[in-house]
Amino acid sequence: GEDVEQSLFLSVREGDSSVINCTYTDSSSTYLYWYKQEPGAGLQLLTYIFSNMDMKQDQRLTVLLNKKDKHLSLRIADTQTGDSAIYFCAEREDSSASKIIFGSGTRLSIRP
Amino acid sequence: DAGVIQSPRHEVTEMGQEVTLRCKPISGHDYLFWYRQTMMRGLELLIYFNNNVPIDDSGMPEDRFSAKMPNASFSTLKIQPSEPRDSAVYFCASRKSGSNTGELFFGEGSRLTVL
């Protein structure tokens, strides 16, 4: 079955880059997502990538996809205190699939 | 739009009591999902509905859990009887079929504590 794995914690210094990694098992996944959860709130879509892409950049965010290794990463440049949150990797099989499977989330903390 | 609305935001109850969590999806969204978040297990999909019909309830932990969607604008998740291990944050999310990204819109969650 589908499985998405992430490390639980990451601590970075303010101004440095953060890299959050994720591995997934379903080779047929066509949509991969990064959601952000701020304290006391629900999850919000941060960015997504289709499986026919290797990279997607959106301002400070860079998503890299290695389909061969089933590895997804999210890089946040110039990390700020407002980036403190839990980041969830998620996969969806295809456009007809209804389920989105989430990883356990990586808690990003920023130190001064 | 008001977004996905969940109630209550916090619930504290005693073991054995019935708990009912409520969700109002975004108007026009035809998919509704219930997730549970715990430190140990992360974010688990419990059940989801399409056009008010339950499609996949394989994530529901046991018979103590039940979910209904009597109409397009309301869903409930019920736990009876509740146990301390049910303590978690329960999220409702909705989305619209045909969405290009398949983005899920989450409510703010209901934090349940069972003593």
Short mmCIF file of C-alpha atoms in Angstrom, two decimals:
data_model
loop_
_atom_site.label_atom_id
_atom_site.label_comp_id
_atom_site.label_asym_id
_atom_site.label_seq_id
_atom_site.Cartn_x
_atom_site.Cartn_y
_atom_site.Cartn_z
CA GLY A 1 0.00 0.00 0.00
CA GLU A 2 0.94 3.61 -0.15
CA ASP A 3 3.33 4.97 2.45
CA VAL A 4 4.92 8.37 2.86
CA GLU A 5 7.83 8.89 5.23
CA GLN A 6 9.46 12.00 6.62
CA SER A 7 11.83 12.82 9.44
CA LEU A 8 10.02 14.27 12.44
CA PHE A 9 12.15 17.29 13.29
CA LEU A 10 14.40 19.86 11.65
CA SER A 11 16.10 22.83 13.28
CA VAL A 12 17.75 25.58 11.23
CA ARG A 13 19.22 28.98 11.89
CA GLU A 14 17.27 32.01 10.77
CA GLY A 15 18.45 33.08 7.31
CA ASP A 16 19.76 29.64 6.37
CA SER A 17 18.07 27.29 3.91
CA SER A 18 15.81 24.51 5.17
CA VAL A 19 15.57 21.23 3.30
CA ILE A 20 12.76 18.86 4.23
CA ASN A 21 12.88 15.39 2.71
CA CYS A 22 10.22 12.81 1.96
CA THR A 23 10.12 9.34 0.48
CA TYR A 24 7.07 7.60 -0.91
CA THR A 25 6.38 4.07 -2.04
CA ASP A 26 3.69 4.34 -4.71
CA SER A 27 5.48 4.54 -8.05
CA SER A 28 2.23 5.44 -9.77
CA SER A 29 1.88 8.66 -7.79
CA THR A 30 1.29 11.47 -10.19
CA TYR A 31 0.65 14.34 -7.79
CA LEU A 32 2.90 15.19 -4.88
CA TYR A 33 2.18 17.94 -2.40
CA TRP A 34 3.64 19.94 0.44
CA TYR A 35 1.18 21.17 3.04
CA LYS A 36 1.99 23.53 5.91
CA GLN A 37 0.38 23.42 9.35
CA GLU A 38 0.85 26.40 11.62
CA PRO A 39 0.24 26.02 15.38
CA GLY A 40 -3.40 25.47 16.25
CA ALA A 41 -4.51 25.48 12.62
CA GLY A 42 -5.43 23.10 9.86
CA LEU A 43 -3.20 22.18 6.96
CA GLN A 44 -2.86 24.48 3.97
CA LEU A 45 -1.48 23.61 0.56
CA LEU A 46 1.95 25.16 0.16
CA THR A 47 2.96 23.85 -3.23
CA TYR A 48 2.64 20.79 -5.44
CA ILE A 49 4.44 19.10 -8.30
CA PHE A 50 3.31 16.78 -11.06
CA SER A 51 5.28 13.61 -11.59
CA ASN A 52 6.37 14.67 -15.08
CA MET A 53 8.39 17.49 -13.53
CA ASP A 54 11.78 17.34 -11.81
CA MET A 55 11.72 20.73 -10.19
CA LYS A 56 9.35 23.52 -9.36
CA GLN A 57 10.30 26.90 -7.98
CA ASP A 58 7.98 29.38 -6.34
CA GLN A 59 9.65 32.40 -4.73
CA ARG A 60 11.58 31.04 -1.71
CA LEU A 61 10.34 27.50 -2.25
CA THR A 62 12.01 24.88 -4.44
CA VAL A 63 10.56 21.41 -4.86
CA LEU A 64 12.77 18.64 -6.22
CA LEU A 65 11.40 15.29 -7.37
CA ASN A 66 13.49 12.19 -8.00
CA LYS A 67 11.07 9.64 -9.39
CA LYS A 68 13.66 6.91 -9.65
CA ASP A 69 14.37 7.06 -5.93
CA LYS A 70 10.80 8.13 -5.03
CA HIS A 71 12.22 11.09 -3.18
CA LEU A 72 10.68 14.53 -2.79
CA SER A 73 12.25 17.52 -1.11
CA LEU A 74 11.20 21.02 -0.16
CA ARG A 75 13.82 23.73 0.13
CA ILE A 76 12.96 27.00 1.84
CA ALA A 77 15.51 29.71 1.13
CA ASP A 78 16.29 32.41 3.70
CA THR A 79 14.24 30.71 6.41
CA GLN A 80 12.31 33.12 8.62
CA THR A 81 10.64 32.72 12.01
CA GLY A 82 7.28 32.72 10.24
CA ASP A 83 8.29 29.49 8.53
CA SER A 84 8.07 27.64 11.85
CA ALA A 85 5.41 25.00 11.27
CA ILE A 86 4.85 21.35 10.52
CA TYR A 87 5.37 20.45 6.86
CA PHE A 88 3.54 17.47 5.42
CA CYS A 89 4.49 15.61 2.29
CA ALA A 90 1.54 13.95 0.52
CA GLU A 91 0.87 11.86 -2.56
CA ARG A 92 -2.09 11.20 -4.78
CA GLU A 93 -2.15 8.36 -7.25
CA ASP A 94 -3.69 10.09 -10.25
CA SER A 95 -6.30 12.59 -11.24
CA SER A 96 -9.06 10.07 -10.67
CA ALA A 97 -7.84 9.02 -7.26
CA SER A 98 -9.67 10.50 -4.35
CA LYS A 99 -7.36 9.66 -1.49
CA ILE A 100 -4.39 11.77 -0.56
CA ILE A 101 -1.92 10.01 1.71
CA PHE A 102 0.09 12.17 4.09
CA GLY A 103 3.41 11.65 5.79
CA SER A 104 3.77 12.17 9.53
CA GLY A 105 4.98 15.72 9.09
CA THR A 106 8.32 17.42 9.80
CA ARG A 107 8.35 20.03 12.55
CA LEU A 108 10.58 22.89 11.46
CA SER A 109 11.96 25.09 14.21
CA ILE A 110 13.97 28.24 13.64
CA ARG A 111 16.73 29.33 15.97
CA PRO A 112 18.09 32.88 16.06
CA ASP B 1 -16.13 31.70 1.44
CA ALA B 2 -16.02 30.79 5.13
CA GLY B 3 -13.88 27.71 4.60
CA VAL B 4 -14.39 24.34 6.25
CA ILE B 5 -16.03 24.81 9.63
CA GLN B 6 -15.59 22.33 12.45
CA SER B 7 -17.09 22.19 15.89
CA PRO B 8 -16.35 21.97 18.69
CA ARG B 9 -12.79 23.30 18.58
CA HIS B 10 -12.03 21.64 21.91
CA GLU B 11 -13.75 18.82 23.71
CA VAL B 12 -12.83 17.28 27.02
CA THR B 13 -14.82 14.27 28.08
CA GLU B 14 -14.61 11.25 30.31
CA MET B 15 -13.98 7.73 29.17
CA GLY B 16 -17.17 6.00 28.12
CA GLN B 17 -18.97 9.14 27.01
CA GLU B 18 -20.25 9.70 23.50
CA VAL B 19 -18.47 12.31 21.41
CA THR B 20 -19.86 13.94 18.28
CA LEU B 21 -17.69 16.08 16.04
CA ARG B 22 -19.24 18.19 13.31
CA CYS B 23 -18.12 19.53 9.98
CA LYS B 24 -19.49 21.89 7.36
CA PRO B 25 -17.56 21.62 4.09
CA ILE B 26 -17.02 24.43 1.63
CA SER B 27 -20.13 24.99 -0.45
CA GLY B 28 -19.88 23.22 -3.80
CA HIS B 29 -17.27 20.72 -2.65
CA ASP B 30 -18.42 17.16 -3.26
CA TYR B 31 -15.67 15.30 -1.39
CA LEU B 32 -15.38 15.29 2.39
CA PHE B 33 -12.60 13.66 4.40
CA TRP B 34 -12.09 12.96 8.10
CA TYR B 35 -8.48 12.74 9.33
CA ARG B 36 -7.04 12.14 12.79
CA GLN B 37 -3.73 13.60 13.92
CA THR B 38 -1.64 12.21 16.78
CA MET B 39 2.01 12.51 17.67
CA MET B 40 2.49 8.76 17.37
CA ARG B 41 0.70 8.10 14.09
CA GLY B 42 0.78 11.42 12.30
CA LEU B 43 -2.17 12.24 10.02
CA GLU B 44 -4.43 9.27 9.35
CA LEU B 45 -7.32 9.16 6.90
CA LEU B 46 -10.37 7.76 8.68
CA ILE B 47 -13.11 7.95 6.06
CA TYR B 48 -14.16 9.95 3.05
CA PHE B 49 -17.42 10.71 1.27
CA ASN B 50 -18.30 11.61 -2.29
CA ASN B 51 -21.67 13.23 -2.89
CA ASN B 52 -22.65 12.32 0.68
CA VAL B 53 -21.92 8.60 0.15
CA PRO B 54 -19.15 6.92 2.19
CA ILE B 55 -16.56 5.63 -0.27
CA ASP B 56 -13.75 4.29 1.90
CA ASP B 57 -13.98 3.74 5.64
CA SER B 58 -11.02 1.39 5.91
CA GLY B 59 -9.22 3.85 8.16
CA MET B 60 -11.91 3.88 10.83
CA PRO B 61 -10.21 2.35 13.88
CA GLU B 62 -13.05 0.18 15.13
CA ASP B 63 -16.78 -0.11 15.54
CA ARG B 64 -16.82 2.61 18.18
CA PHE B 65 -16.30 5.10 15.36
CA SER B 66 -19.03 6.05 12.92
CA ALA B 67 -19.47 8.85 10.40
CA LYS B 68 -22.44 10.20 8.54
CA MET B 69 -23.12 12.78 5.90
CA PRO B 70 -26.88 13.39 5.78
CA ASN B 71 -26.55 16.21 3.26
CA ALA B 72 -23.99 18.09 1.22
CA SER B 73 -23.36 20.68 3.90
CA PHE B 74 -22.97 18.61 7.05
CA SER B 75 -21.07 15.61 8.36
CA THR B 76 -20.56 14.08 11.79
CA LEU B 77 -17.95 11.80 13.28
CA LYS B 78 -19.16 9.96 16.35
CA ILE B 79 -17.20 7.98 18.93
CA GLN B 80 -19.21 5.83 21.31
CA PRO B 81 -17.94 4.92 23.83
CA SER B 82 -14.86 7.10 23.88
CA GLU B 83 -11.52 5.90 25.27
CA PRO B 84 -8.37 7.80 26.32
CA ARG B 85 -6.52 6.51 23.24
CA ASP B 86 -9.00 8.41 21.07
CA SER B 87 -7.46 11.67 22.26
CA ALA B 88 -6.27 13.47 19.13
CA VAL B 89 -7.00 16.35 16.80
CA TYR B 90 -9.67 15.45 14.28
CA PHE B 91 -9.65 17.30 10.97
CA CYS B 92 -12.32 17.59 8.36
CA ALA B 93 -11.31 18.52 4.81
CA SER B 94 -13.17 19.01 1.57
CA ARG B 95 -12.40 19.38 -2.10
CA LYS B 96 -14.14 19.77 -5.39
CA SER B 97 -13.95 17.06 -8.03
CA GLY B 98 -12.38 18.24 -11.23
CA SER B 99 -9.98 20.50 -9.37
CA ASN B 100 -6.75 20.79 -11.31
CA THR B 101 -4.56 20.29 -8.25
CA GLY B 102 -6.82 18.14 -6.09
CA GLU B 103 -6.17 20.56 -3.24
CA LEU B 104 -7.74 19.67 0.08
CA PHE B 105 -9.13 22.47 2.22
CA PHE B 106 -8.87 21.74 5.93
CA GLY B 107 -10.86 22.97 8.87
CA GLU B 108 -9.08 24.15 12.01
CA GLY B 109 -9.63 20.82 13.73
CA SER B 110 -11.38 19.55 16.83
CA ARG B 111 -9.04 18.73 19.69
CA LEU B 112 -10.45 15.83 21.69
CA THR B 113 -9.22 14.86 25.14
CA VAL B 114 -10.67 11.75 26.72
CA LEU B 115 -9.84 11.42 30.43
#
